[in-house]
XYZ file of C-alpha atoms in Angstrom:
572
model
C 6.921 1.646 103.992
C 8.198 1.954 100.411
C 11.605 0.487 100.086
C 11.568 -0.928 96.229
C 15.236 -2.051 95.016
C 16.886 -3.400 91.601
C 20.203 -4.582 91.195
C 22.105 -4.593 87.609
C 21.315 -7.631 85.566
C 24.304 -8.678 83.691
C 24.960 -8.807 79.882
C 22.035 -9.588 77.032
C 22.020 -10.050 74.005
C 19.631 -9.604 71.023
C 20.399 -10.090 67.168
C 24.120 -11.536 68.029
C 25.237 -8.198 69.515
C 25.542 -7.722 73.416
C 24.004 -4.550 74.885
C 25.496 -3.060 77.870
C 24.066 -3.634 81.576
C 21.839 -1.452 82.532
C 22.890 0.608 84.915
C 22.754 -0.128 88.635
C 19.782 1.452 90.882
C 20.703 4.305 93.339
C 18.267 5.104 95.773
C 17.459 5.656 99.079
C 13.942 5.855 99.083
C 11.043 5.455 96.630
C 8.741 6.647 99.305
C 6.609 9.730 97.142
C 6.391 11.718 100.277
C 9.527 12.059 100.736
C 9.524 14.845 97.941
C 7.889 16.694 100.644
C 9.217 18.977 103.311
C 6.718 19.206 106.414
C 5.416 22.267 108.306
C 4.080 21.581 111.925
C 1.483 23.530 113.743
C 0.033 23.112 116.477
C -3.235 24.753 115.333
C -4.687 26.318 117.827
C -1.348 28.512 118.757
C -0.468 29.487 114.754
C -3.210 31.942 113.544
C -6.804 32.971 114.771
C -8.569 33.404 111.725
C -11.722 33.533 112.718
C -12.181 34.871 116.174
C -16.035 33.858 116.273
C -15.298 29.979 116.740
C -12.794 31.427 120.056
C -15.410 30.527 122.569
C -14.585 32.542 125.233
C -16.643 32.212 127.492
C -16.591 28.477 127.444
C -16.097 26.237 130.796
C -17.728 28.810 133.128
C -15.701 28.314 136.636
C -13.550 26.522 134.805
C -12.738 28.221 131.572
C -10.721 27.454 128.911
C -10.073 30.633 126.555
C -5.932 32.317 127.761
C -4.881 30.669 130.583
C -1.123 32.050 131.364
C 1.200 30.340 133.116
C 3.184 32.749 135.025
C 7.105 32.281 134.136
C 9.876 33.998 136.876
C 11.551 35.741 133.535
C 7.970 36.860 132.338
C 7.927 35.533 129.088
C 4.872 33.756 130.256
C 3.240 30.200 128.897
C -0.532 29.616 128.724
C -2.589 26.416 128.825
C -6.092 27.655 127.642
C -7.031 27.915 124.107
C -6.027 30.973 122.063
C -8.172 31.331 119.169
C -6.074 29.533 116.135
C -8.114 27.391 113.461
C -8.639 25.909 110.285
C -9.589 29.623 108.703
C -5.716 30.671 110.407
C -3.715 27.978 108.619
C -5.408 27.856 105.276
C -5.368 31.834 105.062
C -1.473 31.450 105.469
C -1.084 28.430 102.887
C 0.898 30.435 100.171
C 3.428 31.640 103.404
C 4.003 27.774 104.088
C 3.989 26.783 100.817
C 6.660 29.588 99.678
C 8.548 29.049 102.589
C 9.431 25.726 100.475
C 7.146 22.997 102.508
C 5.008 21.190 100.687
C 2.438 19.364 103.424
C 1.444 21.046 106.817
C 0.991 18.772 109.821
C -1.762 19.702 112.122
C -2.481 18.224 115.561
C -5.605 16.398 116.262
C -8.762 17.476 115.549
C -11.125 15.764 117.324
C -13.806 17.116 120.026
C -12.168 17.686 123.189
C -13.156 18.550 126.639
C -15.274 22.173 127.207
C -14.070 22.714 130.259
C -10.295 23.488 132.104
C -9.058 20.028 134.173
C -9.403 20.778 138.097
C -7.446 17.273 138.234
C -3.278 15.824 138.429
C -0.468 18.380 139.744
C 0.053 22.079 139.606
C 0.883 23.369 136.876
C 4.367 25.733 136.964
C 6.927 27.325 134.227
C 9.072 24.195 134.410
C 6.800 21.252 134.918
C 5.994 18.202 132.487
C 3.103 15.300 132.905
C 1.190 17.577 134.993
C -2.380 18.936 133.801
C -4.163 20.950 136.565
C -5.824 23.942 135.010
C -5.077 23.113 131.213
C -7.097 22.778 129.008
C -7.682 20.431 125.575
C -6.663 23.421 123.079
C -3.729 21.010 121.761
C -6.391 18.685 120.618
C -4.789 15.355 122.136
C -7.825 14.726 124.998
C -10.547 13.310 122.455
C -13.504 12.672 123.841
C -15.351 12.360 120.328
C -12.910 11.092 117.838
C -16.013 11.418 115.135
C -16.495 14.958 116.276
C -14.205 17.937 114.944
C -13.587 20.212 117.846
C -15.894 23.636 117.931
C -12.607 26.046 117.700
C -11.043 24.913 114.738
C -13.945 25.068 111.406
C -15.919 28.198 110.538
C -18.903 28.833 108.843
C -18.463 27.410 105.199
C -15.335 25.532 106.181
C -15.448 22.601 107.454
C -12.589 19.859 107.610
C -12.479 18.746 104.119
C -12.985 22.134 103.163
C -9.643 23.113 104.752
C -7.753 20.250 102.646
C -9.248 20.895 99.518
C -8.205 24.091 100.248
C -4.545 23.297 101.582
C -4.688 21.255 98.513
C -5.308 24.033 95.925
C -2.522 25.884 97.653
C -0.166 22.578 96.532
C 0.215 21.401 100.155
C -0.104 17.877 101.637
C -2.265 17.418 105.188
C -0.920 14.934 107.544
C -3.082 14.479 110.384
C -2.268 14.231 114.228
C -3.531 11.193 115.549
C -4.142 9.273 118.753
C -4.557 5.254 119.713
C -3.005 5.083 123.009
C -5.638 7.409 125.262
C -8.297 9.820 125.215
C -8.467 13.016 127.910
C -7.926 13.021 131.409
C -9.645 10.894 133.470
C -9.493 10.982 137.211
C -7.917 13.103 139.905
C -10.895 15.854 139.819
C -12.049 16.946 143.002
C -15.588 17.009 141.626
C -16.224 14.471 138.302
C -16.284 16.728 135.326
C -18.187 16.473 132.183
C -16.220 15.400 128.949
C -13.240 14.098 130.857
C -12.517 10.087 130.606
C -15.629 9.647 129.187
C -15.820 8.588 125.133
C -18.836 9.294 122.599
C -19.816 7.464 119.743
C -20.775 8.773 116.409
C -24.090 9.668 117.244
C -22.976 11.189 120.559
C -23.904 8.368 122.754
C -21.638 7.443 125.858
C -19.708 4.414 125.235
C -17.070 4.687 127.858
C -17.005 6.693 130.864
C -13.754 6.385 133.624
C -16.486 8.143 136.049
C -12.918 9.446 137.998
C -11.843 6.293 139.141
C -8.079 5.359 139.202
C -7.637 2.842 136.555
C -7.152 0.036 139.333
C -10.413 0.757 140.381
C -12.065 0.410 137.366
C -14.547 -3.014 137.266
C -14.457 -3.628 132.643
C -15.909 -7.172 133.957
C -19.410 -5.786 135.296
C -19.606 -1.854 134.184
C -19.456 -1.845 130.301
C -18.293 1.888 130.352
C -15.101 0.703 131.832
C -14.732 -2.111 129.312
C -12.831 0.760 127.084
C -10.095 1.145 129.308
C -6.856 -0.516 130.995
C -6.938 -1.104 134.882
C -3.457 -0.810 135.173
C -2.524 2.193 137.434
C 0.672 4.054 136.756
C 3.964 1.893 136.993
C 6.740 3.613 138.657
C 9.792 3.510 136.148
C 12.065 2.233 138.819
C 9.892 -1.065 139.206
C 8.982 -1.868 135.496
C 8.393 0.267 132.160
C 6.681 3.372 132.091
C 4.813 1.841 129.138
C 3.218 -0.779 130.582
C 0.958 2.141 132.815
C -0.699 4.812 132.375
C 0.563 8.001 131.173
C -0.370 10.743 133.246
C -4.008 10.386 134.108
C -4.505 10.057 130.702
C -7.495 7.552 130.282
C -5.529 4.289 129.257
C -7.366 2.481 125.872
C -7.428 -1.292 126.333
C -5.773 -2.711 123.580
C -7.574 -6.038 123.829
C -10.666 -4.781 123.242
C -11.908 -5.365 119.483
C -14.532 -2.061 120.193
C -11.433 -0.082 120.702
C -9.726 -0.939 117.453
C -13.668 -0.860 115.669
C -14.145 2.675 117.274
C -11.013 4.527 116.198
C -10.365 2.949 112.483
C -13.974 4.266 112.107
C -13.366 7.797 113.109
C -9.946 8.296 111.163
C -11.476 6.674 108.073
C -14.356 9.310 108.375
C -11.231 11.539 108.392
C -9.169 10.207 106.046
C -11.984 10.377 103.008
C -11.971 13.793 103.626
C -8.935 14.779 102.344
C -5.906 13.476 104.420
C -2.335 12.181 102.465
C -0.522 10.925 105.636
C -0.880 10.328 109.586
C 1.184 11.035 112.161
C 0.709 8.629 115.511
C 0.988 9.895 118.714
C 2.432 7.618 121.480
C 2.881 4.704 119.216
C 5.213 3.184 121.736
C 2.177 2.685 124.109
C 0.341 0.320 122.288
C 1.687 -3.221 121.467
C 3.367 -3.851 117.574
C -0.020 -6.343 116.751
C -2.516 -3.520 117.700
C -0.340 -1.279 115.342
C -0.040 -3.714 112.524
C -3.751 -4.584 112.945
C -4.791 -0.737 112.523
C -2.131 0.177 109.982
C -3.627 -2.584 107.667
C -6.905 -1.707 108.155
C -6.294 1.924 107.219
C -4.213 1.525 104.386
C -6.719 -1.439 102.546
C -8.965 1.647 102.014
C -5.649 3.783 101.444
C -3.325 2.213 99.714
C 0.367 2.677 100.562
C -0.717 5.698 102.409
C 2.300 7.005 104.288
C 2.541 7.231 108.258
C 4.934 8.269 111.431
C 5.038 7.372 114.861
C 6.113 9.171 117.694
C 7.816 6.747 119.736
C 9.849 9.308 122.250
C 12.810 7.323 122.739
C 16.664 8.137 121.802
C 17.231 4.265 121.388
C 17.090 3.688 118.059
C 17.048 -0.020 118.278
C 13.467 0.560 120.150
C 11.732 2.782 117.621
C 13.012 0.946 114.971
C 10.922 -2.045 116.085
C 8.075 0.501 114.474
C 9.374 1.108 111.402
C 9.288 -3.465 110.519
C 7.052 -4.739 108.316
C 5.841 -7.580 110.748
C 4.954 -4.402 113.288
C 3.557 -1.139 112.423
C 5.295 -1.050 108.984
C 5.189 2.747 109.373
C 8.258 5.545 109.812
C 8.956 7.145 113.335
C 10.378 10.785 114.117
C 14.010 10.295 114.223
C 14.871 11.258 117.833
C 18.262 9.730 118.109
C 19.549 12.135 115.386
C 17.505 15.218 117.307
C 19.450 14.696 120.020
C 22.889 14.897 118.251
C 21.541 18.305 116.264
C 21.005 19.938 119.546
C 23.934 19.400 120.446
C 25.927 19.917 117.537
C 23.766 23.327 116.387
C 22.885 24.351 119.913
C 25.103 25.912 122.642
C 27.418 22.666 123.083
C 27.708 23.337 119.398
C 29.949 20.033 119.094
C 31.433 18.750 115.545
C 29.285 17.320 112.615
C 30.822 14.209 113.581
C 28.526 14.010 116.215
C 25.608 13.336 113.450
C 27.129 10.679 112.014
C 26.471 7.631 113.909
C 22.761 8.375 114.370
C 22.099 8.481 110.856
C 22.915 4.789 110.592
C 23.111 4.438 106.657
C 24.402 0.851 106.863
C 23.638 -2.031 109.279
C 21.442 0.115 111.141
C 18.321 -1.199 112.947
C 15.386 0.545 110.558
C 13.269 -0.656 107.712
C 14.757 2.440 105.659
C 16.713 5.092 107.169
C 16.092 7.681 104.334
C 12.183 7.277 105.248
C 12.740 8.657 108.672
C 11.081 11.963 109.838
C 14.077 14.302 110.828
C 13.478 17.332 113.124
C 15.582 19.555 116.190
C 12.409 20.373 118.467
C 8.584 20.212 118.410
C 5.809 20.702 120.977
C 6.886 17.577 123.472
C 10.544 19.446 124.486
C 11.846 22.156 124.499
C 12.929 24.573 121.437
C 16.248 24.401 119.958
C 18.348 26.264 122.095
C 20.674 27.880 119.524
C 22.090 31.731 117.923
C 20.281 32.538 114.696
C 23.342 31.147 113.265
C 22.936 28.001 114.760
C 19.290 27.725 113.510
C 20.697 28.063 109.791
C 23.167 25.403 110.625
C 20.392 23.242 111.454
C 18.726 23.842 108.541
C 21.448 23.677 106.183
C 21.830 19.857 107.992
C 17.387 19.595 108.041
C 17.039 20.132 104.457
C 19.956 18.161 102.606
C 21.222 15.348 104.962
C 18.809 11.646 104.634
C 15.342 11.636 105.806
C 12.559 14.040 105.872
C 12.091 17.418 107.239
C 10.250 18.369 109.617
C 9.902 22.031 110.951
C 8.027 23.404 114.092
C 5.814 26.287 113.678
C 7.660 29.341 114.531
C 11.417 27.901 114.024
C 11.992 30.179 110.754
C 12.293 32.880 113.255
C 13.588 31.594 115.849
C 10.651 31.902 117.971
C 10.839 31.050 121.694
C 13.738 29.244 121.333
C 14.695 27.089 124.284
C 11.662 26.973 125.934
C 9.695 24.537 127.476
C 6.043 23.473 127.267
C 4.772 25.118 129.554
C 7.448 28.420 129.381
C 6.424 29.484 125.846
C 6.977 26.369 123.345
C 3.352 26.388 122.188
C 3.226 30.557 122.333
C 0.668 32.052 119.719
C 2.118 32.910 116.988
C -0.056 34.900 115.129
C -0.804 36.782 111.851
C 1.616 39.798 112.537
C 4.241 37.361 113.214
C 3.556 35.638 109.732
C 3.813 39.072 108.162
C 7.352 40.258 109.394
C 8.919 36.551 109.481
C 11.122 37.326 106.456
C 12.767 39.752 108.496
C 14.453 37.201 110.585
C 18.217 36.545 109.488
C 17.238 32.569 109.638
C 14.304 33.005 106.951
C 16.343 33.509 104.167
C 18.403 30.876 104.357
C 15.498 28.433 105.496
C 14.088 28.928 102.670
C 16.707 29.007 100.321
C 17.873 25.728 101.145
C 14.422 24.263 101.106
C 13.814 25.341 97.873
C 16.667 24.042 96.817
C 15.921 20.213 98.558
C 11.850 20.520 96.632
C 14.116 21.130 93.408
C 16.697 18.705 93.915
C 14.990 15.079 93.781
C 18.930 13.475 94.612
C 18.326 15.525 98.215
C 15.102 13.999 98.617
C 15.310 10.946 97.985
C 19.064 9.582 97.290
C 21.766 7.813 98.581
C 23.904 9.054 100.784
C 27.738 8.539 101.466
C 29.670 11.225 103.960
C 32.914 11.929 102.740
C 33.565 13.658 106.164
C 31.670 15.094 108.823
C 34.228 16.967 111.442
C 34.432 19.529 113.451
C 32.644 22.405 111.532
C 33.294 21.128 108.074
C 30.203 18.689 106.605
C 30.898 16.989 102.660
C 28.524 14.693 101.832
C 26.941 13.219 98.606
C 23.142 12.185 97.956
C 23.055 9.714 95.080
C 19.888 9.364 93.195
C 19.912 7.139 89.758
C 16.382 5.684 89.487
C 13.772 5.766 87.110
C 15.175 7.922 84.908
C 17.351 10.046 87.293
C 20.600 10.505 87.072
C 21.874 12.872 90.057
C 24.611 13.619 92.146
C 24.791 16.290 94.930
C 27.632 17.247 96.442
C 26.945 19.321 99.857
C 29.281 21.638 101.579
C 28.874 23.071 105.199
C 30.414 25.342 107.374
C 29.457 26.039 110.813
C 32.049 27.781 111.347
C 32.306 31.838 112.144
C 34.533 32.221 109.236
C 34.529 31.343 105.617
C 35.800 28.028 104.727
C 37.922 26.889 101.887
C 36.879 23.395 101.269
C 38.934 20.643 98.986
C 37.029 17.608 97.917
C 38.571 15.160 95.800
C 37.132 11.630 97.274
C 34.127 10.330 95.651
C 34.336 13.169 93.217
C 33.202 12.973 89.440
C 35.360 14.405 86.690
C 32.354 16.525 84.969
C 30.409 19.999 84.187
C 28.718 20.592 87.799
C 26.305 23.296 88.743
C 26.064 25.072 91.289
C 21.975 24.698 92.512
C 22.130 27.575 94.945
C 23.989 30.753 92.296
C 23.388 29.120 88.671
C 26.967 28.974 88.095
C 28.584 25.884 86.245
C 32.427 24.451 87.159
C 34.470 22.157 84.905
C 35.724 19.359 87.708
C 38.732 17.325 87.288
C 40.060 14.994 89.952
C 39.275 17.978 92.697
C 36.860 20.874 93.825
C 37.735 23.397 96.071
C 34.912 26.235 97.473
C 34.898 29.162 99.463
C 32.176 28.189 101.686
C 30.826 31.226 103.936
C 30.712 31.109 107.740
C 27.488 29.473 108.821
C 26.918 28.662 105.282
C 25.943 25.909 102.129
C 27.326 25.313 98.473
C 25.670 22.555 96.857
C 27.280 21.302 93.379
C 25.014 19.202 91.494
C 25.857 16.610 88.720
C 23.251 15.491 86.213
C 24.880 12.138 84.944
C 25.141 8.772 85.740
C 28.034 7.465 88.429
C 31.054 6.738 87.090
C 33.429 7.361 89.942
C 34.412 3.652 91.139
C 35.002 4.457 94.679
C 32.046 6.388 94.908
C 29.992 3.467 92.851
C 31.562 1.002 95.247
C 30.045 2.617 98.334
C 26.835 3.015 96.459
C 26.787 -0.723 95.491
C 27.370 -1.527 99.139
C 24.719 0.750 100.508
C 22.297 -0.792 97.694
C 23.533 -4.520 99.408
C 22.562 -3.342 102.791
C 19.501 -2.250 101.879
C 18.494 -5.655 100.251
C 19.649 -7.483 103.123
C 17.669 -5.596 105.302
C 14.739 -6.181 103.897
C 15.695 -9.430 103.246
C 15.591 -9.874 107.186
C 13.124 -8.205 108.240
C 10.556 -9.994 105.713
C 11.795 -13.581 107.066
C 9.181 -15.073 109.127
């Protein structure tokens, strides 16, 4: 992670004459990818592109092409694949990229099983952890981690054609990525071909669970078992999930140096081909040395290349232990502060105070708050349960409050909101849906306000001190004055049903501010009042350096925290 800070020096002086102190660093992060807003797809369920790579008639008696799952309401899931590809997302690059993102993060794409899992528990509407009948379509089973998976490329566009492509289009790839497991490995009534079994480069078998609970499995004499843990699933009521399997997911063994060999390999094959960042799935399985170990091997032929783990906890004194330098040294999705948007956008709808302790911009437990990855749903849970008007809430918090955005395919329309995995989340989306998304009442806004964050480096990147967060009412200020920079934003929002008339005069510069969303200009002096619309965002920017001494003093003790964090967490 990329937390760089500088403290004013004091006086100097040169030919008898003193020069003034240079003035104080403000920032939050100096992370580059934190310019950057971040679309999430799940690919297969965005766009088919190119229906000949579907595979149809793939799997025989067990096939994998539209599986539904049969919902009471009939707004039915499905667990088979449904045709969307590389061809899908890079046709719709402009859409993302106007839209105001500026990467696109795409779930793994590495070979997965050919055929539907006859293993685990029935599948229903409501169910989680349970796999019988689905298929690998999400991309998260590898079975060939040096193999791209037959549905996603197309003739003349291969995986590095797709990010030089996404690239031309001015969009960032961050790859989906796995450590912890590859597909599903026991449970079948009948072994199955593909599933816990592992291939190496050259498509030899290198590991192969032959469907044998993991306490059954002999790594001493079989060397196809050597690849995986023989711990069986821990009940959560006698020990950590963690320390078992997940699922009948087959379980990599961390001590194994051919584990760690195998898969820095295959995402280094993938990473020269185009990739600027990685997202880590189940990082919380796998020990902080195994983490650190692969991290550093990764980024010695990537430099300083920026990564995210998905550790699925709402502790955030337990993810944090990701984000240390002496662990993975990487940022994790903020999931403490996605719980407190769904409840404060969704039907609870509770006050924006409820977002403040989660964002923990002093003495919190992270390397670097402002580097965390910032989202209200994704793939794992269900959607954000909220009105349109909540979803522009959200939105107006996503793309201006600290961290980095992240938005789920779909969520600019409010598509399937509140459903579950299995009950719609992961629905195709699809081309015609693309086409007539503007029409939704939360487009608009969406991207009005994320234009306005890839514009606005102080909302990307700066400082930020609440002046209050209550009830419906949100005032904040981001606080950027770094190499060169010299910005102040002041944000305004109202969640309420009617307009606002907000007063700030706390923190507040004397000074010509603009407004960033209407062009306007407003001569300040010791207050600001707005007329802030009902479910709506004014955003006042100031192009100068701080001068405001309460506002500098908070700054100046943000700045402290920050150097005393990393102070600590680089001690031995």
């Amino acid at each position: 992670m990329h937390v760089r800070l500088s403290v004013a020096v004091g006086f100097a002086l040169f030919a008898g004459q003193a020069l003034a102190a240079p003035r104080p660093d403000y920032v939050g992060t100096t992370e580059p990818f934190a310019r950057d807003a971040v679309y999430f797809v799940v690919t297969d369920r965005f766009v088919n592109g190119d229906p000949s790579n579907d595979h149809r008639d793939q799997g025989g008696a067990h096939r994998t092409f539209d599986i539904p799952v049969p919902c009471p309401d009939k707004v039915d899931g499905n667990i088979g694949y449904l045709g969307g590809d590389f061809k899908g997302v890079l046709d719709n690059a402009d859409y993302i990229r106007n839209l105001g993102f500026g990467a696109v993060w795409i779930t793994p794409i590495v070979d997965n099983p050919d055929q539907a899992f006859t293993g685990s528990k029935e599948i229903s509407c409501t169910s989680t952890l349970t796999d019988r009948g689905k298929t690998g379509y999400h991309g998260y089973w590898g079975t060939n981690f040096y193999k791209v998976d037959e549905h996603l490329p197309s003739a003349g566009l291969q995986f590095a054609d797709f990010t030089k492509g996404l690239h031309a289009a001015r969009l960032k790839v961050v790859l989906d990525i796995v450590g912890n497991h590859g597909s599903p490995s026991w449970t079948m009534p009948v072994r199955q071909p593909q599933f816990g079994q592992i291939f190496d480069k050259d498509g030899r078998l290198i590991a192969d669970h032959q469907n044998l609970a993991p306490q059954q499995l002999d790594p001493s004499h079989n060397p196809l078992h050597a690849f995986y843990n023989n711990i069986g699933p821990v009940d959560a009521s006698k020990g950590s999930i963690f320390d078992g399997n997940l699922a009948e997911l087959g379980d990599f063994n961390e001590h194994n140096p051919a584990v760690m060999d195998y898969l820095v390999g295959a995402y280094l094959q993938w990473t020269a081909q185009g990739v600027d960042a990685l997202r880590i799935d189940t990082i919380g399985w796998l020990p902080h040395p195994w983490w650190n170990e692969f991290v550093r091997r990764v980024r010695a032929e990537h430099p300083g290349m920026f990564m995210f783990g998905e550790a699925f906890d709402y502790d955030a004194a337990k993810i944090a232990e990701h984000t240390w330098p002496a662990n993975a040294n990487v940022s994790v999705l903020d999931f403490p502060s996605r719980g407190a948007m769904e409840e404060t956008f969704g039907l609870k709808q509770k006050g924006f105070e409820t977002l403040a302790e989660p964002l923990h911009l002093l003495g919190g437990p992270y390397a670097n708050p402002y580097e965390l990855m910032s989202f209200y749903d994704n793939h794992d849970m269900p959607r954000l349960d909220a009105s349109d008007a909540g979803f522009i809430d959200a939105n107006n918090w996503l793309f201006t409050a600290r961290g980095i955005p992240v938005l789920y395919y779909g969520s600019e329309t409010g598509f399937m909101r509140g459903r579950a995995e299995h009950a719609g989340n992961r629905a195709y989306f699809g081309q015609q849906r693309v086409d007539a998304a503007a029409q939704s009442p939360i487009f608009g806004p969406l991207q009005r306000v994320a234009k306005l964050r890839e514009a606005t480096p102080a909302l990307q990147r700066g400082l930020q001190v609440n002046e209050r967060l209550q009830g419906n009412e949100a005032v904040f200020f981001r606080v950027l004055q770094h190499g060169g920079v010299n910005q102040t934003a002041l944000v305004l929002l109202n969640k309420g049903d009617a307009a606002a008339r907000i007063e700030v005069k706390r923190y507040l510069q004397d000074g010509t501010w603009r407004d960033a969303l209407d062009g306007d200009t407003l001569q300040v002096s010791a207050s600001l009042k707005a007329d802030v619309p009902a479910h709506g965002i004014k955003v006042y920017v100031l192009d100068a350096p701080v001068q405001q001494k309460a506002l500098q003093a908070e700054l100046d003790r943000a700045m402290a925290d920050q150097q005393a964090r990393t102070r600590r967490l680089a001690a031995p």
